[in-house]
Short mmCIF file of C-alpha atoms in Angstrom, two decimals:
data_model
loop_
_atom_site.label_atom_id
_atom_site.label_comp_id
_atom_site.label_asym_id
_atom_site.label_seq_id
_atom_site.Cartn_x
_atom_site.Cartn_y
_atom_site.Cartn_z
CA UNK A 17 0.32 -0.36 -0.23
CA UNK A 18 1.14 3.12 -0.92
CA UNK A 19 1.31 5.82 1.57
CA UNK A 20 0.87 10.12 1.67
CA UNK A 21 0.28 12.58 3.98
CA UNK A 22 -1.93 13.98 1.57
CA UNK A 23 -3.70 13.04 -1.05
CA UNK A 24 -5.21 15.28 -3.79
CA UNK A 25 -7.33 15.00 -6.28
CA UNK A 26 -7.33 16.93 -9.50
CA UNK A 27 -3.60 18.54 -11.16
CA UNK A 28 -5.48 21.89 -11.68
CA UNK A 29 -3.69 25.04 -10.93
CA UNK A 30 -5.49 25.02 -7.23
CA UNK A 31 -4.69 21.02 -6.61
CA UNK A 32 -0.86 21.92 -8.55
CA UNK A 33 -1.25 25.67 -6.33
CA UNK A 34 -1.78 22.73 -2.66
CA UNK A 35 0.75 21.06 -3.91
CA UNK A 36 3.86 23.35 -4.24
CA UNK A 37 2.70 24.92 -0.57
CA UNK A 38 2.41 21.59 0.59
CA UNK A 39 6.20 20.48 -0.41
CA UNK A 40 7.57 23.97 0.04
CA UNK A 41 6.85 23.73 4.24
CA UNK A 42 7.67 19.56 3.68
CA UNK A 43 4.33 17.27 3.48
CA UNK A 44 4.67 15.04 1.12
CA UNK A 45 1.43 15.29 -1.23
CA UNK A 46 0.19 13.18 -3.84
CA UNK A 47 -1.99 14.61 -7.12
CA UNK A 48 -4.22 12.02 -9.11
CA UNK A 49 -4.74 13.80 -12.41
CA UNK A 50 -6.96 11.35 -14.90
CA UNK A 51 -6.00 12.80 -17.52
CA UNK A 52 -3.37 13.91 -19.56
CA UNK A 53 -2.78 17.38 -18.01
CA UNK A 54 -3.86 19.10 -21.16
CA UNK A 55 -6.60 22.11 -20.87
CA UNK A 56 -9.23 21.13 -23.56
CA UNK A 57 -10.66 25.16 -23.80
CA UNK A 58 -8.68 26.70 -22.79
CA UNK A 59 -9.63 30.31 -21.13
CA UNK A 60 -8.01 33.50 -20.25
CA UNK A 61 -8.66 35.01 -17.10
CA UNK A 62 -6.12 37.09 -15.07
CA UNK A 63 -4.50 35.92 -12.18
CA UNK A 64 -4.90 37.95 -9.04
CA UNK A 65 -2.50 40.17 -7.29
CA UNK A 66 -2.87 38.31 -4.52
CA UNK A 67 -2.87 34.61 -6.53
CA UNK A 68 1.02 36.55 -8.03
CA UNK A 69 1.75 37.39 -4.43
CA UNK A 70 1.40 33.48 -3.41
CA UNK A 71 3.08 32.79 -7.15
CA UNK A 72 6.18 34.47 -6.24
CA UNK A 73 6.51 32.65 -1.94
CA UNK A 74 6.25 29.19 -4.41
CA UNK A 75 8.37 30.85 -6.67
CA UNK A 76 6.64 31.12 -10.14
CA UNK A 77 5.24 34.26 -11.02
CA UNK A 78 8.71 35.06 -12.27
CA UNK A 79 7.56 32.76 -15.05
CA UNK A 80 4.38 33.19 -15.29
CA UNK A 81 4.87 36.69 -16.23
CA UNK A 82 7.50 35.23 -18.99
CA UNK A 83 4.65 33.66 -20.11
CA UNK A 84 2.76 36.52 -21.53
CA UNK A 85 1.35 37.42 -24.50
CA UNK A 86 4.24 39.12 -26.93
CA UNK A 87 4.56 42.22 -27.52
CA UNK A 88 2.89 45.05 -26.29
CA UNK A 89 -0.74 44.16 -26.09
CA UNK A 90 -3.08 46.64 -23.72
CA UNK A 91 -4.85 44.64 -21.80
CA UNK A 92 -8.27 47.08 -21.97
CA UNK A 93 -12.31 45.91 -21.98
CA UNK A 94 -13.99 47.47 -24.77
CA UNK A 95 -17.30 47.66 -25.64
CA UNK A 96 -17.71 48.18 -28.58
CA UNK A 97 -20.88 47.72 -31.35
CA UNK A 98 -18.45 45.02 -33.16
CA UNK A 99 -14.31 44.73 -33.62
CA UNK A 100 -13.08 47.22 -35.46
CA UNK A 101 -16.84 48.93 -35.57
CA UNK A 102 -18.03 51.54 -33.27
CA UNK A 103 -16.77 52.34 -29.11
CA UNK A 104 -18.97 53.05 -26.54
CA UNK A 105 -16.89 52.66 -24.13
CA UNK A 106 -13.29 51.54 -23.08
CA UNK A 107 -12.24 50.22 -19.24
CA UNK A 108 -7.67 51.07 -18.67
CA UNK A 109 -6.87 48.04 -17.10
CA UNK A 110 -5.40 49.75 -13.47
CA UNK A 111 -2.84 47.33 -11.57
CA UNK A 112 -2.70 48.87 -8.05
CA UNK A 113 1.41 48.72 -7.95
CA UNK A 114 0.30 50.17 -4.37
CA UNK A 115 -0.33 47.91 -2.27
CA UNK A 116 1.57 44.57 -3.95
CA UNK A 117 4.92 43.30 -5.08
CA UNK A 118 3.13 41.47 -7.86
CA UNK A 119 0.27 43.36 -9.92
CA UNK A 120 -2.48 40.60 -11.66
CA UNK A 121 -0.95 38.58 -14.71
CA UNK A 122 -3.20 38.28 -17.80
CA UNK A 123 -1.79 34.20 -18.17
CA UNK A 124 -3.40 32.01 -20.62
CA UNK A 125 -4.51 28.08 -18.70
CA UNK A 126 -3.40 26.13 -21.45
CA UNK A 127 -0.06 29.18 -20.51
CA UNK A 128 0.08 28.46 -16.63
CA UNK A 129 -0.65 25.12 -15.98
CA UNK A 130 2.42 23.48 -18.41
CA UNK A 131 3.85 26.17 -16.11
CA UNK A 132 2.95 25.16 -12.20
CA UNK A 133 3.22 21.23 -13.57
CA UNK A 134 6.92 21.86 -13.89
CA UNK A 135 6.67 23.34 -10.11
CA UNK A 136 5.40 20.74 -8.83
CA UNK A 137 6.71 17.47 -10.83
CA UNK A 138 5.62 14.43 -12.42
CA UNK A 139 5.91 10.98 -10.76
CA UNK A 140 8.31 9.61 -10.15
CA UNK A 141 10.10 12.95 -9.68
CA UNK A 142 7.80 14.24 -8.53
CA UNK A 143 4.31 13.65 -7.03
CA UNK A 144 1.84 13.95 -10.13
CA UNK A 145 -0.61 11.02 -11.24
CA UNK A 146 -1.83 11.77 -14.91
CA UNK A 147 -4.20 8.78 -16.28
CA UNK A 148 -4.50 8.02 -12.04
CA UNK A 149 -8.07 8.47 -10.42
CA UNK A 150 -9.47 8.13 -7.80
CA UNK A 151 -12.33 5.16 -7.34
CA UNK A 152 -13.37 5.86 -4.44
CA UNK A 153 -12.73 5.71 -0.54
CA UNK A 154 -13.51 5.38 3.07
CA UNK A 155 -12.16 7.02 6.72
CA UNK A 156 -10.95 6.33 9.90
CA UNK A 157 -9.68 8.25 12.19
CA UNK A 158 -6.46 8.36 11.38
CA UNK A 159 -6.86 8.68 8.39
CA UNK A 160 -8.27 7.93 4.21
CA UNK A 161 -7.71 5.20 2.62
CA UNK A 162 -8.50 5.37 -1.53
CA UNK A 163 -9.25 3.45 -4.54
CA UNK A 164 -6.81 4.14 -7.41
CA UNK A 165 -7.57 2.84 -10.56
CA UNK A 166 -3.85 1.69 -12.48
CA UNK A 167 -1.84 2.06 -9.31
CA UNK A 168 -4.10 0.35 -5.61
CA UNK A 169 -4.37 1.41 -2.63
CA UNK A 170 -3.21 4.88 -0.85
CA UNK A 171 -3.42 5.39 1.66
CA UNK A 172 -2.97 8.93 3.26
CA UNK A 173 -3.30 11.25 6.70
CA UNK A 174 -5.79 13.69 4.42
CA UNK A 175 -7.54 13.47 1.43
CA UNK A 176 -8.18 17.14 -0.14
CA UNK A 177 -11.13 17.11 -3.66
CA UNK A 178 -10.38 20.02 -6.27
CA UNK A 179 -12.23 19.06 -8.77
CA UNK A 180 -16.52 20.28 -9.56
CA UNK A 181 -19.58 21.28 -8.92
CA UNK A 182 -19.99 17.72 -9.22
CA UNK A 183 -17.17 16.86 -7.31
CA UNK A 184 -17.53 13.11 -7.04
CA UNK A 185 -15.89 14.02 -2.95
CA UNK A 186 -17.89 16.27 -1.86
CA UNK A 187 -20.72 13.47 -2.89
CA UNK A 188 -19.43 10.85 -0.95
CA UNK A 189 -19.10 12.87 1.38
CA UNK A 190 -22.85 13.87 1.63
CA UNK A 191 -21.84 17.77 0.97
CA UNK A 192 -25.06 19.46 -0.01
CA UNK A 193 -24.26 22.51 -2.01
CA UNK A 194 -26.87 24.87 -2.57
CA UNK A 195 -27.18 27.66 -5.76
CA UNK A 196 -27.01 30.93 -4.77
CA UNK A 197 -28.14 31.51 -8.92
CA UNK A 198 -29.39 30.92 -12.12
CA UNK A 199 -26.49 28.82 -13.87
CA UNK A 200 -25.26 30.15 -16.91
CA UNK A 201 -25.50 27.91 -20.36
CA UNK A 202 -23.26 29.05 -23.04
CA UNK A 203 -21.02 29.09 -25.85
CA UNK A 204 -17.65 28.61 -26.10
CA UNK A 205 -15.99 29.73 -30.02
CA UNK A 206 -12.71 29.06 -30.38
CA UNK A 207 -12.55 30.48 -33.77
CA UNK A 208 -8.54 31.92 -35.45
CA UNK A 209 -8.80 35.71 -37.13
CA UNK A 210 -4.31 35.88 -38.01
CA UNK A 211 -5.81 39.35 -39.93
CA UNK A 212 -7.95 40.64 -37.34
CA UNK A 213 -5.06 42.95 -35.49
CA UNK A 214 -3.53 44.58 -38.62
CA UNK A 215 -7.06 45.60 -40.26
CA UNK A 216 -7.44 47.21 -36.67
CA UNK A 217 -4.55 48.25 -36.55
CA UNK A 218 -4.80 49.89 -40.68
CA UNK A 219 -8.97 51.11 -39.97
CA UNK A 220 -6.65 53.06 -36.91
CA UNK A 221 -8.39 51.12 -34.04
CA UNK A 222 -6.51 50.34 -31.09
CA UNK A 223 -6.30 46.29 -29.93
CA UNK A 224 -8.88 45.10 -26.28
CA UNK A 225 -7.68 42.44 -24.90
CA UNK A 226 -11.34 41.53 -23.48
CA UNK A 227 -14.46 43.08 -26.28
CA UNK A 228 -17.96 43.54 -25.23
CA UNK A 229 -20.29 43.25 -27.83
CA UNK A 230 -23.21 44.57 -27.62
CA UNK A 231 -26.42 44.03 -29.56
CA UNK A 232 -29.57 45.77 -30.62
CA UNK A 233 -31.70 43.28 -29.10
CA UNK A 234 -29.91 43.65 -25.42
CA UNK A 235 -27.56 40.85 -25.92
CA UNK A 236 -23.99 41.14 -24.58
CA UNK A 237 -21.63 39.02 -25.56
CA UNK A 238 -17.28 38.59 -24.64
CA UNK A 239 -14.46 38.47 -27.02
CA UNK A 240 -11.27 37.85 -26.14
CA UNK A 241 -7.79 37.32 -27.40
CA UNK A 242 -5.96 33.96 -26.78
CA UNK A 243 -3.30 34.82 -27.76
CA UNK A 244 -0.61 37.10 -29.92
CA UNK A 245 -0.98 34.17 -32.24
CA UNK A 246 -4.99 35.45 -34.05
CA UNK A 247 -6.90 32.77 -31.74
CA UNK A 248 -9.61 34.42 -30.10
CA UNK A 249 -12.72 32.97 -28.19
CA UNK A 250 -16.15 34.20 -28.99
CA UNK A 251 -18.59 33.44 -25.65
CA UNK A 252 -21.76 33.33 -26.50
CA UNK A 253 -25.40 32.57 -25.29
CA UNK A 254 -28.41 30.26 -25.87
CA UNK A 255 -30.02 32.85 -26.30
CA UNK A 256 -28.53 32.94 -29.58
CA UNK A 257 -30.39 29.44 -30.48
CA UNK A 258 -29.51 26.95 -33.82
CA UNK A 259 -26.42 30.64 -35.09
CA UNK A 260 -24.27 28.71 -36.94
CA UNK A 261 -20.74 29.65 -35.63
CA UNK A 262 -19.79 30.95 -38.47
CA UNK A 263 -22.27 32.96 -38.89
CA UNK A 264 -21.33 34.49 -35.17
CA UNK A 265 -18.08 35.44 -34.97
CA UNK A 266 -18.31 37.24 -38.89
CA UNK A 267 -21.13 39.46 -37.08
CA UNK A 268 -18.33 39.68 -34.21
CA UNK A 269 -16.58 41.18 -36.23
CA UNK A 270 -16.50 45.06 -38.57
CA UNK A 271 -14.39 44.62 -41.66
CA UNK A 272 -13.85 41.66 -43.65
CA UNK A 273 -11.09 39.26 -42.76
CA UNK A 274 -10.47 35.52 -43.24
CA UNK A 275 -12.19 33.26 -40.02
CA UNK A 276 -12.24 29.83 -39.04
CA UNK A 277 -13.78 28.20 -36.76
CA UNK A 278 -11.69 25.91 -34.50
CA UNK A 279 -14.20 24.86 -31.68
CA UNK A 280 -18.01 25.27 -30.95
CA UNK A 281 -18.71 23.73 -27.05
CA UNK A 282 -21.59 24.04 -24.20
CA UNK A 283 -21.77 24.76 -21.44
CA UNK A 284 -23.12 25.20 -18.37
CA UNK A 285 -21.52 27.40 -15.30
CA UNK A 286 -23.69 26.75 -12.28
CA UNK A 287 -23.31 29.86 -9.25
CA UNK A 288 -22.52 27.26 -6.06
CA UNK A 289 -21.11 27.49 -2.91
CA UNK A 290 -21.00 24.51 -0.24
CA UNK A 291 -22.47 24.27 3.08
CA UNK A 292 -19.10 22.79 4.57
CA UNK A 293 -15.60 22.76 3.28
CA UNK A 294 -14.44 19.64 5.68
CA UNK A 295 -15.93 16.14 6.24
CA UNK A 296 -14.06 14.50 9.19
CA UNK A 297 -10.25 14.68 6.74
CA UNK A 298 -11.26 15.30 3.89
CA UNK A 299 -11.67 18.43 2.34
CA UNK A 300 -12.65 20.84 -0.30
CA UNK A 301 -10.74 23.29 -2.61
CA UNK A 302 -11.13 25.94 -5.14
CA UNK A 303 -14.49 24.79 -8.08
CA UNK A 304 -15.22 21.26 -5.79
CA UNK A 305 -16.25 24.16 -3.23
CA UNK A 306 -17.19 26.50 -5.23
CA UNK A 307 -17.68 27.44 -8.43
CA UNK A 308 -17.30 31.46 -10.03
CA UNK A 309 -17.92 32.25 -12.81
CA UNK A 310 -16.23 35.56 -13.98
CA UNK A 311 -13.76 37.27 -15.80
CA UNK A 312 -12.51 38.55 -13.64
CA UNK A 313 -11.39 35.42 -12.10
CA UNK A 314 -12.79 35.29 -8.81
CA UNK A 315 -13.37 31.57 -9.08
CA UNK A 316 -9.14 30.39 -9.36
CA UNK A 317 -7.67 33.47 -7.21
CA UNK A 318 -10.33 32.58 -4.76
CA UNK A 319 -9.79 28.69 -5.37
CA UNK A 320 -5.42 30.05 -4.63
CA UNK A 321 -6.26 31.66 -1.23
CA UNK A 322 -7.75 28.66 -0.42
CA UNK A 323 -4.78 26.12 -0.54
CA UNK A 324 -2.08 28.11 1.23
CA UNK A 325 -4.78 28.93 3.65
CA UNK A 326 -5.29 25.16 4.34
CA UNK A 327 -1.48 24.91 3.34
CA UNK A 328 0.21 26.13 6.45
CA UNK A 329 -2.95 24.26 8.81
CA UNK A 330 -2.19 20.82 8.11
CA UNK A 331 1.65 21.23 7.73
CA UNK A 332 1.45 22.62 11.27
CA UNK A 333 -1.41 19.38 12.39
CA UNK A 334 2.19 17.36 10.48
CA UNK A 335 4.27 18.94 12.43
CA UNK A 336 2.79 18.90 15.91
CA UNK A 337 1.79 21.83 17.33
CA UNK A 338 -2.09 22.87 15.77
CA UNK A 339 -4.13 22.86 18.21
CA UNK A 340 -7.77 21.01 17.84
CA UNK A 341 -9.15 23.88 16.25
CA UNK A 342 -6.74 25.26 13.24
CA UNK A 343 -8.42 22.87 11.07
CA UNK A 344 -11.77 23.67 11.41
CA UNK A 345 -11.04 27.25 10.91
CA UNK A 346 -10.67 26.46 7.29
CA UNK A 347 -14.32 26.21 6.54
CA UNK A 348 -14.66 29.16 9.62
CA UNK A 349 -12.14 31.69 6.91
CA UNK A 350 -12.80 30.48 4.40
CA UNK A 351 -16.29 29.75 2.63
CA UNK A 352 -17.30 33.06 3.81
CA UNK A 353 -15.11 34.64 1.50
CA UNK A 354 -16.44 32.58 -1.53
CA UNK A 355 -19.63 33.52 -0.12
CA UNK A 356 -18.34 37.18 -0.98
CA UNK A 357 -17.05 36.50 -4.24
CA UNK A 358 -20.73 34.89 -5.26
CA UNK A 359 -21.74 38.31 -4.66
CA UNK A 360 -18.41 39.78 -7.05
CA UNK A 361 -19.44 37.67 -10.09
CA UNK A 362 -23.19 38.53 -9.71
CA UNK A 363 -22.10 41.80 -10.10
CA UNK A 364 -19.88 41.42 -12.58
CA UNK A 365 -22.39 40.11 -14.83
CA UNK A 366 -25.32 41.60 -14.01
CA UNK A 367 -22.92 45.41 -15.04
CA UNK A 368 -21.58 43.35 -18.66
CA UNK A 369 -23.98 45.75 -19.85
CA UNK A 370 -27.45 47.77 -20.12
CA UNK A 371 -30.62 45.70 -19.51
CA UNK A 372 -31.08 47.05 -23.33
CA UNK A 373 -29.80 49.09 -25.93
CA UNK A 374 -31.03 51.22 -29.12
CA UNK A 375 -31.51 49.59 -31.64
CA UNK A 376 -30.28 52.12 -33.57
CA UNK A 377 -27.36 51.80 -31.96
CA UNK A 378 -24.20 50.34 -35.24
CA UNK A 379 -26.26 53.24 -37.33
CA UNK A 380 -24.18 55.74 -39.10
CA UNK A 381 -27.46 58.31 -38.44
CA UNK A 382 -27.08 61.22 -35.35
CA UNK A 383 -29.83 58.75 -33.68
CA UNK A 384 -27.20 56.31 -34.02
CA UNK A 385 -24.18 58.69 -32.38
CA UNK A 386 -26.45 59.87 -29.76
CA UNK A 387 -27.82 56.03 -28.66
CA UNK A 388 -24.22 55.72 -28.00
CA UNK A 389 -22.58 58.53 -26.05
CA UNK A 390 -25.57 58.32 -24.61
CA UNK A 391 -24.90 54.14 -23.21
CA UNK A 392 -21.41 55.42 -23.37
CA UNK A 393 -22.01 57.79 -20.70
CA UNK A 394 -23.91 54.75 -18.49
CA UNK A 395 -21.55 52.37 -18.47
CA UNK A 396 -18.57 54.55 -17.46
CA UNK A 397 -21.49 55.41 -13.93
CA UNK A 398 -21.52 51.67 -13.91
CA UNK A 399 -20.66 49.29 -12.40
CA UNK A 400 -19.61 47.46 -15.48
CA UNK A 401 -16.22 47.03 -15.58
CA UNK A 402 -15.68 45.79 -11.52
CA UNK A 403 -15.06 42.09 -12.62
CA UNK A 404 -11.79 43.35 -13.54
CA UNK A 405 -11.07 45.49 -11.43
CA UNK A 406 -11.70 44.89 -8.36
CA UNK A 407 -9.21 44.82 -5.69
CA UNK A 408 -11.94 44.39 -2.20
CA UNK A 409 -12.87 41.10 -4.41
CA UNK A 410 -8.69 40.47 -3.92
CA UNK A 411 -7.64 42.93 -0.72
CA UNK A 412 -10.97 43.49 0.88
CA UNK A 413 -11.71 40.28 3.05
CA UNK A 414 -10.69 39.50 6.56
CA UNK A 415 -10.58 36.85 8.17
CA UNK A 416 -13.17 35.92 11.55
CA UNK A 417 -12.11 33.39 12.86
CA UNK A 418 -11.56 31.98 15.64
CA UNK A 419 -7.57 32.43 15.58
CA UNK A 420 -7.83 35.89 15.46
CA UNK A 421 -7.07 38.03 17.90
CA UNK A 422 -8.63 41.68 17.66
CA UNK A 423 -12.21 43.84 16.61
CA UNK A 424 -13.64 43.16 13.43
CA UNK A 425 -12.72 45.53 10.99
CA UNK A 426 -15.24 46.52 6.93
CA UNK A 427 -11.87 47.91 4.81
CA UNK A 428 -13.28 50.44 2.81
CA UNK A 429 -12.21 51.88 -0.81
CA UNK A 430 -8.56 52.50 -1.83
CA UNK A 431 -8.53 49.07 -0.43
CA UNK A 432 -5.37 49.68 0.92
CA UNK A 433 -4.08 46.61 3.85
CA UNK A 434 -2.78 47.72 7.31
CA UNK A 435 -2.99 45.56 9.88
CA UNK A 436 -6.06 44.88 10.30
CA UNK A 437 -6.98 41.64 11.97
CA UNK A 438 -7.65 38.64 10.03
CA UNK A 439 -6.58 41.10 6.46
CA UNK A 440 -2.96 40.38 4.47
CA UNK A 441 -0.87 42.45 6.35
CA UNK A 442 0.20 45.58 4.44
CA UNK A 443 3.51 45.44 1.96
CA UNK A 444 5.55 47.79 1.36
CA UNK A 445 9.04 47.53 0.08
CA UNK A 446 11.85 46.23 2.46
CA UNK A 447 14.60 47.46 -0.33
CA UNK A 448 14.82 46.90 -3.87
CA UNK A 449 13.32 43.83 -4.89
CA UNK A 450 11.83 42.68 -0.89
CA UNK A 451 8.59 43.96 0.59
CA UNK A 452 6.73 43.15 4.23
CA UNK A 453 5.43 40.04 1.76
CA UNK A 454 8.61 38.62 1.11
CA UNK A 455 9.48 38.08 4.96
CA UNK A 456 6.94 36.29 5.84
CA UNK A 457 5.17 32.68 5.13
CA UNK A 458 7.43 30.12 7.30
CA UNK A 459 6.00 30.45 10.66
CA UNK A 460 4.81 33.76 12.70
CA UNK A 461 6.57 36.93 12.29
CA UNK A 462 5.80 39.84 14.76
CA UNK A 463 6.86 42.38 13.28
CA UNK A 464 7.78 45.37 15.98
CA UNK A 465 8.21 48.66 15.35
CA UNK A 466 9.39 49.18 18.56
CA UNK A 467 11.87 48.04 21.64
CA UNK A 468 10.08 45.71 25.14
CA UNK A 469 11.39 44.35 27.88
CA UNK A 470 8.19 41.66 27.54
CA UNK A 471 9.29 41.00 24.37
CA UNK A 472 11.62 37.84 25.46
CA UNK A 473 8.34 37.02 27.40
CA UNK A 474 6.51 36.03 23.27
CA UNK A 475 9.24 34.12 21.81
CA UNK A 476 9.46 31.74 25.44
CA UNK A 477 5.50 31.19 25.64
CA UNK A 478 5.34 31.01 21.74
CA UNK A 479 9.06 28.17 22.41
CA UNK A 480 6.89 26.41 24.65
CA UNK A 481 3.68 25.42 21.72
CA UNK A 482 5.50 24.76 19.86
CA UNK A 483 4.83 27.57 17.71
CA UNK A 484 7.97 28.49 14.86
CA UNK A 485 8.13 32.33 15.70
CA UNK A 486 10.58 35.22 14.21
CA UNK A 487 10.60 38.56 16.01
CA UNK A 488 12.18 40.98 12.84
CA UNK A 489 12.25 44.59 13.75
CA UNK A 490 11.97 47.11 11.35
CA UNK A 491 13.07 51.25 11.73
CA UNK A 492 11.80 52.52 8.89
CA UNK A 493 8.87 54.87 9.51
CA UNK A 494 6.90 55.34 6.50
CA UNK A 495 6.40 51.96 6.88
CA UNK A 496 5.28 51.84 10.66
CA UNK A 497 3.07 54.41 10.36
CA UNK A 498 1.49 52.22 7.37
CA UNK A 499 1.14 49.12 10.16
CA UNK A 500 0.06 51.17 12.80
CA UNK A 501 0.61 49.71 15.57
CA UNK A 502 4.27 49.05 17.15
CA UNK A 503 3.73 44.88 17.17
CA UNK A 504 2.24 43.18 14.20
CA UNK A 505 1.68 39.13 14.91
CA UNK A 506 1.96 37.86 10.82
CA UNK A 507 0.15 34.53 10.10
CA UNK A 508 2.37 31.31 7.96
CA UNK A 509 -0.01 33.00 4.98
CA UNK A 510 0.13 36.56 5.45
CA UNK A 511 -2.44 37.46 7.94
CA UNK A 512 -2.82 39.67 10.62
CA UNK A 513 -3.23 37.15 14.07
CA UNK A 514 -3.15 39.79 16.11
CA UNK A 515 -1.51 43.26 16.78
CA UNK A 516 -0.91 45.81 19.53
CA UNK A 517 0.50 48.96 21.42
CA UNK A 518 2.62 46.63 23.90
CA UNK A 519 3.36 42.92 23.47
CA UNK A 520 0.19 41.29 25.17
CA UNK A 521 -0.10 40.52 28.66
CA UNK A 522 -0.23 36.30 28.46
CA UNK A 523 1.37 35.57 25.28
CA UNK A 524 0.67 32.08 26.57
CA UNK A 525 -2.66 32.41 25.88
CA UNK A 526 -2.66 34.49 22.40
CA UNK A 527 0.09 31.83 21.36
CA UNK A 528 -3.17 28.64 21.59
CA UNK A 529 -5.48 31.45 20.37
CA UNK A 530 -3.22 31.36 17.17
CA UNK A 531 -2.72 27.31 16.17
CA UNK A 532 -6.46 26.51 17.27
CA UNK A 533 -5.62 25.66 20.60
CA UNK A 534 -8.49 27.54 22.20
#
């Protein structure tokens, strides 16, 4: 019987993120992937700044940036009648450079996955087992016994499911899922138009990464660049019925240019969050726990943050210093984030365009000009760009669990983290190329902007409980002002566990709180 610490089903970006974090913490894992690891339906959605920060920690951020589209293609979002037709509104993507050392990145899924696969590694040198599928499992007080096709029986301390929303692991655990709003039925049409960029340039049009095609009937279809070489994806709803793909592609472009439809696939995107993330020694992660559709990539970004939260807690159990409530906090901390993300996805979907548009929108008449002008003003004042510029989704959530010590705080615009308990600790440059976030990530860090005689008591208390702790002093006055309090305790996932004007009066109690022992 093969043995491992954590058995992960699905070599998805989220599953591989969990494997990356576990491996760097010395926790053995095995990743089961039924397929060969290739991406069947490519997609392009932003890798948010928080996700890029985690990729920075795991050593793959530079490689992901190296997989960027060639050339200087704008990342803009444009609302148009047709590509190359009338432009109604344009949003120039804003990356929150002051908030993070790693601004968002555009990297297609079929480029991202190989980077992560290489970093994790395939069997026998790495933990990924391609063409292996979980056939069933049982769990007991000590671990999970899994039946794996083409391998036999695997014994693991924990099992993590990352694929969904029809997750067999979720079903086997009897965990219900609730749909927060109706599923979305889509057609994904991938096509080639190698002359589109040249045609736009000849007509004086600036290209965009994503176009929202506003049709006189009120429908709006996103069209995305899939690479820098003329491959695009047009996403249409079920409203178009039996209209063939080639006709839809031709109607999306305002001028004649050669096109070739490569695929036309239908999909259903549910909008669900499961009722709980844990069942004994089984955990749900990523799409197995929540499914959110949005060009903003909320689902994937939230899922990778799920992995960062779960990894350090599993590692703490493995190392022997976790309290009994530590693993339960995974659900308490991450499920509310998914619920907030689901609401964000709903806002984004409702805000991509108006409920109805003028039938004269495409007309080269005074009425057409007026209709486009009015619609442009409406889009500029609405939340139409919210799903691609939503710093509150990446930085605006804070954990409220038994592990976080301090009063509840609501972050507001401009969504720059500070040292509020439960929130990601603030980024600031300690020196060129080194962020405050770069000093976090292994154990706990007590960041001190002042000296106090009781600091040694804190170190002894954490040592007594076996909790890894570094006490670091920072003399930068600007960073001290940003962090607001002279003593800030940061968890291994960058989130603030506690802060105060002086060290805690009972450091043993604090150590027990943050490790889930009380």
